[in-house]
Tab-separated table of N, CA, C and O in Angstrom:
chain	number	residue	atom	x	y	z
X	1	UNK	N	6.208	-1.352	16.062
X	1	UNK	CA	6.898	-0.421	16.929
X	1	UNK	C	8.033	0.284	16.184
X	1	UNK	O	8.224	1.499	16.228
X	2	UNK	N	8.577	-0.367	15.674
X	2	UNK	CA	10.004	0.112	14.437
X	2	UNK	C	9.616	1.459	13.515
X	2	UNK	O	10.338	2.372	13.115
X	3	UNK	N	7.972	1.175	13.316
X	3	UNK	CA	7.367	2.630	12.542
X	3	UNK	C	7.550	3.717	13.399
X	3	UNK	O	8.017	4.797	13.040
X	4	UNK	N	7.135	3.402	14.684
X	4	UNK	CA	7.154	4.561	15.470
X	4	UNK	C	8.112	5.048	16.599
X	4	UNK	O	8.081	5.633	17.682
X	5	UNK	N	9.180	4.338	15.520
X	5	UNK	CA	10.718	5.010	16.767
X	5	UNK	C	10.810	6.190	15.753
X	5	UNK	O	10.574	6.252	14.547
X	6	UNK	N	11.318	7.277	16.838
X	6	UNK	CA	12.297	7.698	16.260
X	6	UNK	C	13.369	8.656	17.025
X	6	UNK	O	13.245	9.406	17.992
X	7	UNK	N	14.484	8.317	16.184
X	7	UNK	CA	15.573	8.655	17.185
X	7	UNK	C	16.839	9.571	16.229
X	7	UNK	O	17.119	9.405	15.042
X	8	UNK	N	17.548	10.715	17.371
X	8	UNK	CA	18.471	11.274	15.979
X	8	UNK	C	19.119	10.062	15.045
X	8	UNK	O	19.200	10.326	13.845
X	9	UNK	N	19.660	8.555	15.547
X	9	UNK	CA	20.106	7.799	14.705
X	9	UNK	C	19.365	6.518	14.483
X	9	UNK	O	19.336	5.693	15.396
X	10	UNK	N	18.673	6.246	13.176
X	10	UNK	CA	18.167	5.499	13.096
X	10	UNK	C	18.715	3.737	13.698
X	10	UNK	O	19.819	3.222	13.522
X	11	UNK	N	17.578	3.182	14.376
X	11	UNK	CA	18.524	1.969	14.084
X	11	UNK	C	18.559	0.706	12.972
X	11	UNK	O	17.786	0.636	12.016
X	12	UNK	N	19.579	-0.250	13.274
X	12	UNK	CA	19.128	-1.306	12.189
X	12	UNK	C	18.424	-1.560	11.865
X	12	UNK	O	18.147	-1.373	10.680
X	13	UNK	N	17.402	-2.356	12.969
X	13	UNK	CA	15.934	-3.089	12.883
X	13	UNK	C	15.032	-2.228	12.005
X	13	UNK	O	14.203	-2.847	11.337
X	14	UNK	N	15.068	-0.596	11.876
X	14	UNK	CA	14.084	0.348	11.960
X	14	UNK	C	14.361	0.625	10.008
X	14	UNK	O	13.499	0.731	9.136
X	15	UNK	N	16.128	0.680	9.855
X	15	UNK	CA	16.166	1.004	8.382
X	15	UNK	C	16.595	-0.312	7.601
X	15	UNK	O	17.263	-0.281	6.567
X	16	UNK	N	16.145	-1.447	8.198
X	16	UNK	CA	16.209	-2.735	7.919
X	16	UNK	C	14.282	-3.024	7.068
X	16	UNK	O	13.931	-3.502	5.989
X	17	UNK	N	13.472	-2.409	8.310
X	17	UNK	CA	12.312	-2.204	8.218
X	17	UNK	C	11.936	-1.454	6.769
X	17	UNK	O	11.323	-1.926	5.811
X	18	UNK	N	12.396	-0.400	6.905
X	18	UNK	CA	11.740	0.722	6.199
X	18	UNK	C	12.228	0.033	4.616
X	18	UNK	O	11.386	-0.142	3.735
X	19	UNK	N	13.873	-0.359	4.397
X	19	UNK	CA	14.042	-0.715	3.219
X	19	UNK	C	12.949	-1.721	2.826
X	19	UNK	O	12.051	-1.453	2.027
X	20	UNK	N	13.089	-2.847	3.424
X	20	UNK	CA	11.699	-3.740	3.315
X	20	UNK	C	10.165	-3.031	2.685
X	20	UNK	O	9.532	-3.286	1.660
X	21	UNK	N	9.972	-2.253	3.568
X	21	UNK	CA	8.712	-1.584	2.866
X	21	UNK	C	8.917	-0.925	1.837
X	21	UNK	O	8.090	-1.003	0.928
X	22	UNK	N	9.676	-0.382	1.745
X	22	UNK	CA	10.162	0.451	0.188
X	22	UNK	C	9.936	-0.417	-0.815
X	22	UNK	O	9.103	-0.319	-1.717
X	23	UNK	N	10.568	-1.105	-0.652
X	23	UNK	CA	10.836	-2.785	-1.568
X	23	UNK	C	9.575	-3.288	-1.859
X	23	UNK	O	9.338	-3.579	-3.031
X	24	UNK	N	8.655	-3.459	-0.942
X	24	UNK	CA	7.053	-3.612	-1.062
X	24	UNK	C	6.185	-3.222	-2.177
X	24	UNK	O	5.617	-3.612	-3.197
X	25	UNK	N	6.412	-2.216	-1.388
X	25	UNK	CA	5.437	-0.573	-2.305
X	25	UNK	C	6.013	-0.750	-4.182
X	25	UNK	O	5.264	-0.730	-5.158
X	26	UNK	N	7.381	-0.896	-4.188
X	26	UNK	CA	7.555	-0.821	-5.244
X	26	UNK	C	6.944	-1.996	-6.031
X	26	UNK	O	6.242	-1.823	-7.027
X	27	UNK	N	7.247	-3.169	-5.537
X	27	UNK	CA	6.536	-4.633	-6.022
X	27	UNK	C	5.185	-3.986	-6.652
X	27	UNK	O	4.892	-3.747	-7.823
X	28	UNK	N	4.453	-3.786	-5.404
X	28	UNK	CA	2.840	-3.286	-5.614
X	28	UNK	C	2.687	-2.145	-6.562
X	28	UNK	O	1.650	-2.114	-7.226
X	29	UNK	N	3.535	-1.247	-6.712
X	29	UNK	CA	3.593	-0.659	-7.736
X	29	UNK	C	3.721	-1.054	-9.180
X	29	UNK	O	2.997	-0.549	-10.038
X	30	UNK	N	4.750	-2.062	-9.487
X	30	UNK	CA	5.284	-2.459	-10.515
X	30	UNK	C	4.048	-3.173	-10.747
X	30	UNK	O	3.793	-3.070	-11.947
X	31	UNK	N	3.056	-3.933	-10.076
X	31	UNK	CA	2.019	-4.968	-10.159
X	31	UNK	C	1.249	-4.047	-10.590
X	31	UNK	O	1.238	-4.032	-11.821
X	32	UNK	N	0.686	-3.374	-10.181
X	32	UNK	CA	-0.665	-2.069	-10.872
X	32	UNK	C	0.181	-1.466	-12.070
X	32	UNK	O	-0.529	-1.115	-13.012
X	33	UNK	N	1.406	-1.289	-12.224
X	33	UNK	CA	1.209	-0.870	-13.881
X	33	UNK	C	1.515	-1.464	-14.322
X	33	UNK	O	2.425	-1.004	-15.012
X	34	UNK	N	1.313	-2.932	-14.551
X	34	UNK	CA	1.689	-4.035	-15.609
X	34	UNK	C	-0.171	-4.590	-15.767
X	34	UNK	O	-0.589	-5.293	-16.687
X	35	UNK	N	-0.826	-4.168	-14.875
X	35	UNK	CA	-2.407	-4.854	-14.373
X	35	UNK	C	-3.197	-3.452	-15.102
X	35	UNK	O	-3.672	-3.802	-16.183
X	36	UNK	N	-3.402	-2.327	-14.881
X	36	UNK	CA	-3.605	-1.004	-14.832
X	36	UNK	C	-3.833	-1.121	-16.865
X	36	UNK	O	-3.055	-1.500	-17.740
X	37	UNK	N	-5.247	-0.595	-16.918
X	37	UNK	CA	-5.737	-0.235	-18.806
X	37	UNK	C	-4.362	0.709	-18.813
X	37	UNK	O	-4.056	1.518	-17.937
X	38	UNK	N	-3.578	0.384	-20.078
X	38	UNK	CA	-2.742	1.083	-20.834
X	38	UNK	C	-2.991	2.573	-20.552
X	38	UNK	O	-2.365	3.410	-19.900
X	39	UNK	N	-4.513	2.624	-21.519
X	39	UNK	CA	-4.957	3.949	-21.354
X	39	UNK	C	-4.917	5.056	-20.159
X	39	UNK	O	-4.730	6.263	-20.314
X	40	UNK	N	-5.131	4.381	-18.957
X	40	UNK	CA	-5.171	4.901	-17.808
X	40	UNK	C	-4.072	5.237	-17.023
X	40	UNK	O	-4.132	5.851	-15.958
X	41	UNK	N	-2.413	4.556	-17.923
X	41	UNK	CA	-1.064	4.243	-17.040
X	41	UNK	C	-1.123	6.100	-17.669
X	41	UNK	O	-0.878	7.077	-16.961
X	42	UNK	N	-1.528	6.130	-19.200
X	42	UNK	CA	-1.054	7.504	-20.205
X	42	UNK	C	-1.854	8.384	-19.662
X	42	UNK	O	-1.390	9.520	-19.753
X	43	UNK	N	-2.579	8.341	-19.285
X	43	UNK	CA	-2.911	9.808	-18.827
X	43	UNK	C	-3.038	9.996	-17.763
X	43	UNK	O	-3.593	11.045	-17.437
X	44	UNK	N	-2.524	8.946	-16.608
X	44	UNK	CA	-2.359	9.209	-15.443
X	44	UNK	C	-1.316	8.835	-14.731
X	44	UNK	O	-1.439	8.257	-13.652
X	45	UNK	N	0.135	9.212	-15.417
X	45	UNK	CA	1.111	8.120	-15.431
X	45	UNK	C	1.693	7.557	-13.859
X	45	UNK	O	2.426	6.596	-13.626
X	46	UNK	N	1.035	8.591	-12.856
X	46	UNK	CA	1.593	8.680	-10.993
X	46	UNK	C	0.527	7.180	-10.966
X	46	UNK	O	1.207	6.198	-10.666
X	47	UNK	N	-1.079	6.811	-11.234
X	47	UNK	CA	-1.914	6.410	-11.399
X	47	UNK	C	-1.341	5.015	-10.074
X	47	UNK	O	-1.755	4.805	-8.933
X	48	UNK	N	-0.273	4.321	-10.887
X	48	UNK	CA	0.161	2.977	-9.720
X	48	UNK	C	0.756	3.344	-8.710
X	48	UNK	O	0.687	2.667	-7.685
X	49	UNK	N	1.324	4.253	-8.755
X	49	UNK	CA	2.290	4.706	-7.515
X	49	UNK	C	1.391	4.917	-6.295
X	49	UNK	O	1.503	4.462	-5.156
X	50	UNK	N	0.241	5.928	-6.965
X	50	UNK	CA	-0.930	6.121	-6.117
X	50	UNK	C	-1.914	5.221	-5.524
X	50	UNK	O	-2.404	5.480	-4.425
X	51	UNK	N	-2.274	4.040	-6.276
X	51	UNK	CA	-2.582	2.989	-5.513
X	51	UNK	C	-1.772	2.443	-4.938
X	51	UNK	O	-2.063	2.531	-3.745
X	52	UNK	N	-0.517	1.680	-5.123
X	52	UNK	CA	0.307	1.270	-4.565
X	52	UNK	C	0.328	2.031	-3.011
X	52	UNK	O	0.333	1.111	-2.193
X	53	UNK	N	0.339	3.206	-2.380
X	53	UNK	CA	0.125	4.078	-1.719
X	53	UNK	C	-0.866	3.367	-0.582
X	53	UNK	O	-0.711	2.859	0.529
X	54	UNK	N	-1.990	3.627	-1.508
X	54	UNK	CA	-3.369	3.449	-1.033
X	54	UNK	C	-3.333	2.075	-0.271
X	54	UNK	O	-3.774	1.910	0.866
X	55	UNK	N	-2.728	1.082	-1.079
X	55	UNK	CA	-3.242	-0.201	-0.841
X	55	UNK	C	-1.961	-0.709	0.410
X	55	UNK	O	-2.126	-1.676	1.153
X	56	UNK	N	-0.781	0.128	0.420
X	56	UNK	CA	0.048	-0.225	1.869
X	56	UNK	C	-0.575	0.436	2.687
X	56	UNK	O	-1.076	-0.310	3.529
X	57	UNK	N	-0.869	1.856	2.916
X	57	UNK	CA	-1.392	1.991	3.903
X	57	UNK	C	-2.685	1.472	4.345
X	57	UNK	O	-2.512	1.310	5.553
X	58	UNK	N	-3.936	1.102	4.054
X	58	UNK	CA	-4.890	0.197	3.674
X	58	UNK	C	-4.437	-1.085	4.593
X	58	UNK	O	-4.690	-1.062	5.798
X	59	UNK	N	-3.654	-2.382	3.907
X	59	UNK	CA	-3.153	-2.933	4.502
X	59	UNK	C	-2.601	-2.710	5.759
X	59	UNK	O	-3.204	-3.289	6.662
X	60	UNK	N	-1.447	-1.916	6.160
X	60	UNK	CA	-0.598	-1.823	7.515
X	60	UNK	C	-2.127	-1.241	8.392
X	60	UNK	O	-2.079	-1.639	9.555
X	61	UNK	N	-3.050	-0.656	8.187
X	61	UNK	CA	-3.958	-0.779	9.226
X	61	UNK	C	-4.977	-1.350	9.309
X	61	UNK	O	-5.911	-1.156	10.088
X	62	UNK	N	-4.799	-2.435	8.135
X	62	UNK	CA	-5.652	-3.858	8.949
X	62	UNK	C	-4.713	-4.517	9.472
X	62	UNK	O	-5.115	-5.394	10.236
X	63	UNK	N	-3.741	-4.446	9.372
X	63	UNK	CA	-3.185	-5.066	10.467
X	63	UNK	C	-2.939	-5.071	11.677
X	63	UNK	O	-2.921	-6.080	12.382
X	64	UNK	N	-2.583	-3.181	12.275
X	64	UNK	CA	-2.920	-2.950	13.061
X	64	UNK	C	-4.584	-3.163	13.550
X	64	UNK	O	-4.719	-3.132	14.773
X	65	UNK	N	-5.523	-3.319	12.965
X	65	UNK	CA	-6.905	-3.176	13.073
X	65	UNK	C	-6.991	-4.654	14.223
X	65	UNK	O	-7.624	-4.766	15.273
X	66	UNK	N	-5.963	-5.786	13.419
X	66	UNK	CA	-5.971	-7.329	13.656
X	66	UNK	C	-5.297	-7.651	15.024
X	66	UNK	O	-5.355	-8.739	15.598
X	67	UNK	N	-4.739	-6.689	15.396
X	67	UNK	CA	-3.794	-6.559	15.914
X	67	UNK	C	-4.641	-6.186	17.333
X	67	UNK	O	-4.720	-6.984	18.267
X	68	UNK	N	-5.181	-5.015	17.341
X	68	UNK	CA	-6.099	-4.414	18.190
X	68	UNK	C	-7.656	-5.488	18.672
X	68	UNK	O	-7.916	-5.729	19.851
X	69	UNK	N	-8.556	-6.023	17.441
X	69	UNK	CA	-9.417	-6.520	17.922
X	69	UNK	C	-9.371	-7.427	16.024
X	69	UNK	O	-9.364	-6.895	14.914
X	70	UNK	N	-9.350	-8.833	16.401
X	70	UNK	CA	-9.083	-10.017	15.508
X	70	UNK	C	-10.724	-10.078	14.719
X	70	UNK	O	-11.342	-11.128	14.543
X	71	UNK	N	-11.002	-9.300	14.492
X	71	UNK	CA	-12.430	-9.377	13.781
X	71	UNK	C	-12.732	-8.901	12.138
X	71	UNK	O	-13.812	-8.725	11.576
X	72	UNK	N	-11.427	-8.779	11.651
X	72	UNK	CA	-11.300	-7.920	10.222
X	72	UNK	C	-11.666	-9.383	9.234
X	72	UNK	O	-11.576	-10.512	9.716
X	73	UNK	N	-11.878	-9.248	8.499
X	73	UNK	CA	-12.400	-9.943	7.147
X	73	UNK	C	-11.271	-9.578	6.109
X	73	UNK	O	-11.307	-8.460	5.594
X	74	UNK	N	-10.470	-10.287	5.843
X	74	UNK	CA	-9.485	-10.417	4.872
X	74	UNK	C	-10.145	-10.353	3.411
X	74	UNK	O	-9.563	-9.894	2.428
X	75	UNK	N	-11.189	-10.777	3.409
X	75	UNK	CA	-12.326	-10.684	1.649
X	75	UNK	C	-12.854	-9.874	1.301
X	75	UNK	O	-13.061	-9.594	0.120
X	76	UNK	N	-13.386	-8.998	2.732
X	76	UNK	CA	-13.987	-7.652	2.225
X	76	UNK	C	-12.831	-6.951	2.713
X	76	UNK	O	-13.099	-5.797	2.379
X	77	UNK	N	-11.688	-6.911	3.307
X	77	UNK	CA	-10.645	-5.486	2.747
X	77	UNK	C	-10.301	-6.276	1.446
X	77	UNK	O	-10.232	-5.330	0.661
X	78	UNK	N	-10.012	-7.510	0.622
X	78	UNK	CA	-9.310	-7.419	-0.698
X	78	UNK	C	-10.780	-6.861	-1.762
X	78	UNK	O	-10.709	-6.720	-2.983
X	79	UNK	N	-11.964	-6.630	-0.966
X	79	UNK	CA	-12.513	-6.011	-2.374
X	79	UNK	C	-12.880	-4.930	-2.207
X	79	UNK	O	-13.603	-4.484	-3.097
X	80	UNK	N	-12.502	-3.837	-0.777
X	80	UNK	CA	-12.586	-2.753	-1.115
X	80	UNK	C	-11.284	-2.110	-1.754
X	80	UNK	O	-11.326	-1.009	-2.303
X	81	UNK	N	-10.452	-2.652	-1.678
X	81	UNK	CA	-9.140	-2.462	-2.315
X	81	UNK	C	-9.076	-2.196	-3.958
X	81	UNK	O	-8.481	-1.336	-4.608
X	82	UNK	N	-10.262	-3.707	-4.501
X	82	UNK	CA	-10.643	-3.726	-5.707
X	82	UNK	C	-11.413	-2.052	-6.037
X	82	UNK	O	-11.120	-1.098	-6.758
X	83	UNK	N	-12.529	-2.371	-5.052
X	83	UNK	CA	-13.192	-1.513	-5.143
X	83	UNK	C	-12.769	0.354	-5.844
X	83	UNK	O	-13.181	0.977	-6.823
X	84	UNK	N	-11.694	0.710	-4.638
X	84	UNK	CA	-10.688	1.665	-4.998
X	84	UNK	C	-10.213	1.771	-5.853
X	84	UNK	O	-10.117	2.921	-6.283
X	85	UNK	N	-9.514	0.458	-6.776
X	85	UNK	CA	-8.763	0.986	-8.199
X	85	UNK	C	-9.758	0.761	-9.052
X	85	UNK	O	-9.557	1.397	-10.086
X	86	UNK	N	-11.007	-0.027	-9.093
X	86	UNK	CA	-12.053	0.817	-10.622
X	86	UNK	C	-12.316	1.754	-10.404
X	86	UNK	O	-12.688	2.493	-11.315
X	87	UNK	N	-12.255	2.219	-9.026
X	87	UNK	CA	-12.738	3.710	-8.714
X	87	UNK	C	-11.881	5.167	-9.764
X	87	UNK	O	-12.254	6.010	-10.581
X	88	UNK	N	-10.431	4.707	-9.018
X	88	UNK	CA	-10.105	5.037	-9.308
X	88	UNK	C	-9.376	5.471	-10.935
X	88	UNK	O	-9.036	6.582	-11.342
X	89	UNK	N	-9.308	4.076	-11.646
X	89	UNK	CA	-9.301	3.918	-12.870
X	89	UNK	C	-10.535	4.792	-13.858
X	89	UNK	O	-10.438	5.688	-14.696
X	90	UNK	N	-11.669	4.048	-13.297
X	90	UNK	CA	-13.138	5.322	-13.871
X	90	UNK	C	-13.492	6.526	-13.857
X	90	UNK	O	-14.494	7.105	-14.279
X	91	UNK	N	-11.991	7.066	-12.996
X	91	UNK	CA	-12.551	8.705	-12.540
X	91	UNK	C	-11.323	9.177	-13.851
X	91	UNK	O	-11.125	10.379	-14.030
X	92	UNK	N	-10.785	8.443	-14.452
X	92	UNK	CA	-9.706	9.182	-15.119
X	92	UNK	C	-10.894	9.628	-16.995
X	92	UNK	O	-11.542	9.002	-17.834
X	93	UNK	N	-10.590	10.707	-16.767
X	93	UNK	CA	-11.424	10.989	-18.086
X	93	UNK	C	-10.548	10.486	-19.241
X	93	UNK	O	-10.945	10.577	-20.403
């Protein structure tokens, strides 16, 4: 619910929230370019940021997904996830 306030002044809970996710994203970021072929950080240097991206939003709606109807598979979202960064890694010429 905290995602989807919004008000002229933010509140605590909401930029309590958001720092948290910031904080996230960056983790997951820092994790894909330490994980991420060398080759692929150099010529695509946004490359983790962009999964990192991918893989919170990805996540926050299986959760909502879990949230809505408890039937999601935690194994097949972590390997379409996989799936996405060879994807994405292989498309880099």
């Amino acid at each position: 619910m905290l995602t989807l306030q919004t008000r002229t002044t933010e509140s605590a809970a909401r930029t309590l929230f958001l720092d948290i996710r910031t904080g996230v994203e960056q983790t997951v970021t820092d994790w894909y370019a330490d994980n991420l072929p060398p080759a692929a950080t150099l010529r695509r240097p946004d490359l983790a940021g962009h999964l990192a991206r991918i893989t919170m939003a990805a996540t926050e709606g299986l959760f909502l997904a879990e949230q809505i109807d408890d039937s999601s598979d935690p194994d097949e979202f972590a390997a379409v996830i996989v799936d996405i960064a060879f994807a994405a890694v292989g498309a880099i010429p």
